[in-house]
XYZ file of C-alpha atoms in Angstrom:
427
model
C -15.280 40.810 -1.071
C -11.510 40.233 -0.732
C -9.952 39.346 2.624
C -6.931 41.259 3.860
C -3.547 39.590 4.350
C -4.203 39.350 8.107
C -7.523 37.628 7.515
C -6.238 35.068 5.000
C -4.855 32.611 7.607
C -8.310 32.560 9.213
C -9.872 31.918 5.805
C -7.479 29.097 5.018
C -8.318 27.481 8.348
C -12.049 27.752 7.652
C -11.797 26.295 4.150
C -9.536 23.457 5.282
C -11.943 22.633 8.101
C -14.868 22.701 5.684
C -13.178 20.283 3.297
C -11.951 17.904 5.991
C -15.390 17.660 7.577
C -17.250 17.211 4.308
C -18.641 13.675 4.022
C -21.346 13.936 1.337
C -21.318 14.015 -2.432
C -20.676 16.962 -4.713
C -24.374 17.926 -4.834
C -24.482 18.046 -1.039
C -21.386 20.212 -1.051
C -22.991 22.682 -3.470
C -26.072 22.799 -1.252
C -23.905 23.232 1.851
C -21.961 26.090 0.299
C -25.094 27.908 -0.886
C -27.112 27.314 2.284
C -24.970 29.487 4.525
C -24.307 33.189 3.934
C -21.107 32.922 5.939
C -19.887 30.002 3.896
C -20.808 31.781 0.663
C -18.695 34.743 1.678
C -15.823 32.418 2.511
C -16.143 30.766 -0.893
C -16.164 34.148 -2.642
C -12.996 35.122 -0.846
C -11.556 31.658 -1.390
C -11.830 32.107 -5.154
C -9.878 35.376 -4.902
C -6.923 33.824 -3.092
C -3.673 33.421 -5.038
C -3.318 30.048 -6.759
C -0.252 29.134 -4.738
C -2.243 29.624 -1.493
C -5.097 27.508 -2.843
C -2.611 24.799 -3.772
C -1.197 24.792 -0.238
C -4.709 24.387 1.171
C -5.463 21.458 -1.125
C -2.272 19.696 -0.068
C -3.947 19.123 3.310
C -7.222 17.830 1.896
C -7.839 14.049 1.474
C -7.706 12.864 -2.170
C -11.384 11.948 -2.475
C -12.424 15.336 -1.048
C -10.112 17.115 -3.501
C -11.912 15.355 -6.352
C -15.357 16.168 -4.920
C -14.443 19.835 -4.584
C -13.733 19.863 -8.304
C -17.485 19.912 -9.045
C -18.493 22.870 -6.846
C -18.308 25.456 -9.651
C -16.335 26.316 -12.786
C -13.555 28.004 -10.828
C -13.045 24.949 -8.604
C -13.174 22.646 -11.628
C -10.397 24.625 -13.299
C -8.370 24.830 -10.073
C -8.550 21.137 -9.169
C -8.052 19.983 -12.767
C -4.844 21.991 -12.895
C -3.612 20.673 -9.556
C -4.212 16.970 -10.198
C -2.438 17.319 -13.554
C 0.576 18.999 -11.910
C 3.229 16.329 -11.101
C 4.764 18.516 -8.377
C 1.447 18.961 -6.561
C 0.608 15.255 -6.835
C 4.043 14.330 -5.491
C 3.737 16.670 -2.491
C 0.173 15.535 -1.806
C 1.299 11.891 -1.933
C 4.088 12.569 0.574
C 1.664 14.186 3.045
C -0.947 11.443 2.580
C 1.548 8.611 3.156
C 2.821 10.200 6.366
C -0.574 10.463 8.038
C -1.308 8.274 11.072
C -3.566 5.833 9.269
C -3.461 2.725 7.114
C -6.094 0.786 5.162
C -6.114 -3.015 4.907
C -7.617 -4.526 1.760
C -9.281 -7.967 1.966
C -10.154 -10.192 -0.999
C -13.259 -11.710 0.596
C -16.151 -11.549 1.021
C -16.596 -9.602 -2.213
C -19.765 -8.290 -3.854
C -20.375 -7.825 -7.564
C -21.554 -4.234 -7.948
C -22.230 -4.719 -11.664
C -20.590 -6.334 -14.694
C -17.548 -4.079 -14.338
C -16.927 -3.573 -10.582
C -16.316 -5.738 -7.513
C -16.568 -4.342 -3.981
C -14.004 -5.608 -1.451
C -13.831 -5.072 2.340
C -11.505 -2.318 3.549
C -10.447 -1.667 7.146
C -8.887 1.732 7.873
C -6.806 2.004 11.029
C -6.339 5.430 12.581
C -3.612 5.998 15.160
C -4.429 8.618 17.771
C -1.592 9.977 19.936
C -3.119 12.454 22.362
C 0.033 14.094 23.645
C -0.031 17.775 24.574
C 3.461 17.744 26.041
C 6.173 18.839 23.620
C 8.879 16.922 25.503
C 9.791 14.042 23.216
C 11.516 12.229 26.086
C 8.249 11.676 27.946
C 6.253 8.507 27.387
C 2.921 9.236 25.722
C 0.170 8.371 28.160
C -2.805 8.557 25.829
C -2.719 6.187 22.919
C -5.441 4.515 20.878
C -6.041 2.719 17.609
C -9.412 3.241 15.927
C -10.611 0.780 13.226
C -13.026 2.128 10.600
C -14.672 -0.566 8.395
C -15.404 0.340 4.783
C -15.129 -0.966 1.233
C -13.398 -0.332 -2.063
C -14.637 -0.998 -5.615
C -12.156 -2.360 -8.152
C -12.685 -3.047 -11.864
C -13.182 -6.619 -13.026
C -10.602 -8.354 -15.175
C -12.682 -9.822 -17.982
C -10.935 -12.982 -19.133
C -12.896 -15.686 -20.946
C -10.295 -18.265 -19.843
C -11.212 -17.761 -16.156
C -14.607 -18.547 -14.675
C -13.702 -17.828 -11.064
C -15.174 -14.281 -10.905
C -11.752 -12.803 -10.079
C -11.774 -14.444 -6.639
C -8.233 -15.788 -7.034
C -6.666 -12.548 -8.241
C -3.540 -11.354 -6.469
C -3.214 -7.682 -5.526
C -0.076 -5.546 -5.398
C -0.203 -1.962 -4.150
C 2.051 1.070 -4.457
C 1.105 4.729 -3.846
C -2.618 4.265 -4.416
C -2.152 2.125 -7.545
C -3.374 -1.475 -7.391
C -2.027 -4.121 -9.752
C -4.371 -7.113 -10.124
C -3.054 -10.390 -11.551
C -5.423 -13.241 -12.365
C -4.429 -16.942 -12.159
C -3.496 -17.032 -15.859
C -1.248 -13.986 -15.641
C -3.509 -11.292 -17.095
C -2.844 -7.975 -15.363
C -4.827 -4.807 -14.727
C -3.541 -1.588 -13.161
C -5.978 0.849 -11.555
C -6.330 3.844 -9.263
C -9.739 3.391 -7.566
C -9.737 6.967 -6.248
C -9.342 8.478 -9.734
C -11.449 5.690 -11.297
C -8.682 4.936 -13.801
C -7.799 1.455 -15.046
C -5.910 -0.215 -17.870
C -5.164 -3.793 -18.981
C -1.427 -4.407 -19.252
C -0.037 -5.902 -22.463
C 1.016 -9.536 -22.355
C 4.668 -10.117 -21.354
C 7.086 -11.246 -24.040
C 7.662 -14.548 -22.262
C 5.638 -17.320 -23.878
C 7.589 -20.402 -22.843
C 7.093 -20.601 -19.065
C 3.413 -20.321 -18.194
C 1.317 -20.877 -15.092
C -0.101 -19.148 -12.013
C 3.189 -19.075 -10.109
C 4.732 -15.951 -11.583
C 6.592 -13.959 -8.934
C 5.558 -10.318 -9.178
C 6.954 -7.102 -7.733
C 5.342 -3.673 -8.139
C 7.133 -0.513 -6.995
C 8.108 3.081 -7.776
C 11.345 3.892 -9.587
C 12.554 7.213 -8.156
C 15.218 7.520 -10.870
C 12.763 7.635 -13.786
C 9.790 8.874 -11.734
C 7.698 5.951 -12.949
C 6.091 2.759 -11.677
C 7.386 -0.655 -12.699
C 6.377 -4.280 -12.431
C 8.967 -7.062 -12.441
C 7.930 -10.613 -13.345
C 9.999 -13.727 -12.653
C 9.320 -17.119 -14.242
C 11.526 -20.112 -13.542
C 11.439 -23.841 -13.017
C 14.132 -26.502 -12.641
C 15.606 -25.882 -16.082
C 14.326 -22.634 -17.562
C 13.846 -19.021 -16.509
C 12.780 -15.602 -17.795
C 12.749 -12.093 -16.311
C 10.857 -9.054 -17.589
C 10.078 -5.502 -16.469
C 6.962 -3.515 -17.324
C 7.085 0.304 -17.206
C 3.804 2.191 -16.819
C 5.035 5.256 -18.728
C 5.887 3.283 -21.870
C 3.153 0.641 -21.365
C 5.536 -2.088 -22.490
C 7.568 -5.061 -21.261
C 11.329 -5.540 -21.627
C 13.394 -8.641 -21.080
C 16.156 -8.205 -18.486
C 19.102 -10.285 -17.338
C 20.103 -11.888 -14.065
C 23.767 -12.533 -13.243
C 24.860 -16.153 -13.347
C 25.782 -16.323 -9.652
C 22.286 -15.164 -8.678
C 20.693 -17.669 -11.082
C 22.718 -20.460 -9.484
C 21.551 -19.235 -6.068
C 17.843 -19.555 -6.880
C 17.529 -22.438 -9.378
C 15.679 -25.386 -7.862
C 14.227 -23.174 -5.115
C 10.878 -21.534 -4.482
C 10.416 -17.803 -4.058
C 8.089 -16.937 -1.176
C 6.789 -13.999 0.844
C 7.323 -11.279 -1.725
C 7.563 -7.751 -0.288
C 8.218 -4.441 -2.038
C 9.439 -1.388 -0.160
C 11.176 1.875 -1.082
C 11.944 0.884 -4.656
C 13.228 -2.637 -3.922
C 11.431 -6.020 -4.129
C 12.329 -8.954 -1.851
C 11.573 -12.700 -1.901
C 12.687 -15.538 0.360
C 14.683 -18.223 -1.481
C 13.476 -21.551 -0.050
C 15.233 -24.894 -0.587
C 13.499 -27.992 0.845
C 11.620 -25.942 3.482
C 14.785 -24.126 4.546
C 14.932 -20.342 4.192
C 18.496 -19.612 3.110
C 18.699 -16.344 1.163
C 16.656 -13.315 0.110
C 16.432 -12.384 -3.566
C 16.270 -8.619 -4.207
C 15.419 -6.529 -7.254
C 16.207 -2.814 -7.435
C 13.682 -0.946 -9.605
C 16.113 1.884 -10.415
C 19.113 -0.052 -11.719
C 17.036 -3.166 -12.590
C 19.548 -5.516 -10.999
C 18.971 -8.704 -9.014
C 21.038 -9.588 -5.954
C 21.076 -12.026 -3.046
C 21.176 -11.315 0.685
C 23.070 -14.411 1.741
C 23.822 -13.919 5.437
C 20.509 -13.858 7.283
C 20.756 -12.864 10.971
C 19.076 -16.026 12.312
C 20.690 -18.782 10.256
C 19.421 -22.295 10.933
C 16.310 -21.154 12.791
C 14.671 -20.304 9.467
C 12.666 -23.462 8.877
C 9.116 -23.624 7.613
C 7.397 -25.163 10.678
C 6.184 -21.624 11.386
C 7.002 -19.669 8.281
C 9.319 -16.692 8.777
C 8.428 -13.623 6.800
C 9.664 -10.197 5.788
C 8.112 -6.994 7.054
C 8.835 -3.298 7.636
C 9.598 -1.459 10.861
C 10.259 2.292 10.883
C 11.112 2.290 7.175
C 13.564 -0.614 7.542
C 13.235 -4.136 6.179
C 13.000 -6.669 9.021
C 12.949 -10.429 9.388
C 10.208 -11.966 11.587
C 10.294 -15.513 12.953
C 9.560 -17.729 15.966
C 12.578 -18.851 17.963
C 13.066 -22.101 19.876
C 11.618 -20.520 23.034
C 8.369 -19.707 21.242
C 9.077 -15.972 21.080
C 8.160 -13.694 18.197
C 11.477 -12.236 17.040
C 11.955 -9.219 14.810
C 15.378 -8.225 13.523
C 16.756 -5.805 10.963
C 18.513 -7.573 8.102
C 21.950 -6.631 9.429
C 21.035 -7.874 12.918
C 21.749 -4.524 14.609
C 18.225 -4.027 15.988
C 16.223 -6.823 17.627
C 12.994 -7.078 19.624
C 11.025 -9.989 21.071
C 7.419 -10.670 22.067
C 7.474 -13.598 24.532
C 5.508 -16.834 24.742
C 3.294 -17.130 21.699
C 0.959 -20.116 21.365
C -0.603 -19.093 18.058
C 0.342 -18.181 14.495
C 1.311 -14.620 13.689
C 2.253 -12.265 10.905
C 3.813 -8.822 11.291
C 2.182 -6.599 8.678
C 4.445 -4.283 6.653
C 3.297 -1.039 8.255
C 4.726 0.801 11.244
C 3.932 4.151 12.820
C 5.643 5.711 15.839
C 7.504 2.433 16.519
C 4.234 0.463 16.425
C 3.693 -2.881 14.748
C 0.467 -4.237 13.310
C 0.374 -7.973 13.998
C -2.203 -10.534 12.893
C -2.701 -13.467 15.310
C -4.689 -16.657 14.718
C -4.665 -20.219 16.075
C -5.735 -22.319 13.114
C -6.626 -21.575 9.504
C -10.252 -20.487 9.259
C -10.580 -19.454 12.905
C -11.172 -16.016 14.336
C -8.271 -13.616 13.888
C -7.164 -10.686 16.015
C -5.289 -7.617 14.849
C -2.999 -6.276 17.534
C -1.027 -3.058 17.768
C 2.248 -3.465 19.657
C 4.820 -0.912 20.695
C 7.874 -2.577 22.170
C 9.554 0.696 23.157
C 6.542 1.995 25.087
C 5.506 -1.389 26.427
C 2.016 -1.056 24.954
C 0.063 -3.863 23.353
C -3.645 -3.772 22.541
C -6.176 -5.819 20.614
C -8.028 -3.363 18.461
C -10.060 -5.535 16.107
C -11.480 -9.061 15.937
C -12.249 -10.435 12.490
C -14.431 -13.361 11.548
C -12.759 -16.230 9.731
C -14.414 -15.405 6.388
C -12.588 -12.068 6.274
C -9.322 -12.236 8.199
C -7.842 -15.100 6.187
C -8.001 -13.004 3.039
C -5.987 -9.920 3.958
C -4.186 -9.038 0.753
C -2.374 -5.703 0.958
C -2.351 -2.180 2.326
C -4.008 0.641 0.427
C -3.900 4.432 0.502
C -6.024 6.831 -1.559
C -3.904 9.075 -3.797
C -4.079 11.355 -6.837
C -1.378 9.420 -8.733
C -2.553 8.885 -12.298
C -1.706 5.847 -14.408
C -2.274 7.941 -17.548
C 0.318 10.635 -16.851
C 3.452 8.689 -15.986
C 7.032 9.276 -17.105
C 6.856 13.008 -16.422
C 9.800 14.553 -14.596
C 9.049 16.580 -11.479
């Protein structure tokens, strides 16, 4: 049975709905597809659709469901295998996935050893729901909610005989569904939990400056269509800088201009943040936040942002930090009137949240002008996650976390089909 051209939009809608609503495993999906005559007919017609139409359908399907659909039958296996190996499809799917109204927060504790190779970590997915049937963009949305969905994620263990801490002190860095783990002695593992891919990175060339205080940045290089990791080692007298490229699976030593070296020597680098191909760190001298060190993944050059918009207010009594608002890097701090202040780096856009009597951190995720903010009073106490929209005047507490979880928020995470084994290909 082959559907007509007029019936194909209906079929696409049915298949998309089927895939979005599927929550079981591949065996359940096979049973579901064979249990209903109607669904069987849809599947028969689905297999007869042109490949470009099937690809467009799969662009709207979540990554884990795409992978589950691969095991329905031989046709689906061939279809999905071809799609997830197509750099253009993966790139388009990634773009759609990243622009959905949701975000997942990855926590380092409490963790559970699944077996000798996997550790399960807590994951909190936040879904933004704007129920607005009016097409007039000038109207204020009246219906607005944030829905937290608790879950978990399993990551591979870094086996290192030098460490007996069960990976509990690993640092995580995330970009486009790839998670870079770094243990306290500098051993690194890159993985995509959705694709169940992982690899141990080779040791950097640097052998002179060792220790757990390596400053790491992990981001996408749009120029070479590859993912890179930059590592910075320095102390009062010595320094080294290297870049790892996933496609070549190798490290290279790079240079830093002398004026930038002078600007960071004797300082500490804090609050690392990577966004849109650039990595940022605060340069801190004697508890004073003076500059921001940047590294561009495309041209592999370091630079300093010297003129911060708040000047002398950047002291470490309540640590300022970097974040992201509407795809722009912002500076977040507490002013002398106890207000939470957020400003773009050029100072052209500023907002304030008045009268705070607790600690806070603006998380680097924003959607529809919203901020995610973590509030707590003292270390180890209960923490609240709050969604704030300064433009709409909306602020709501959407999740309370116990102290054994909230203190260990590590990074954001999004499921993707980006493979660590097929990098360096040009779209």
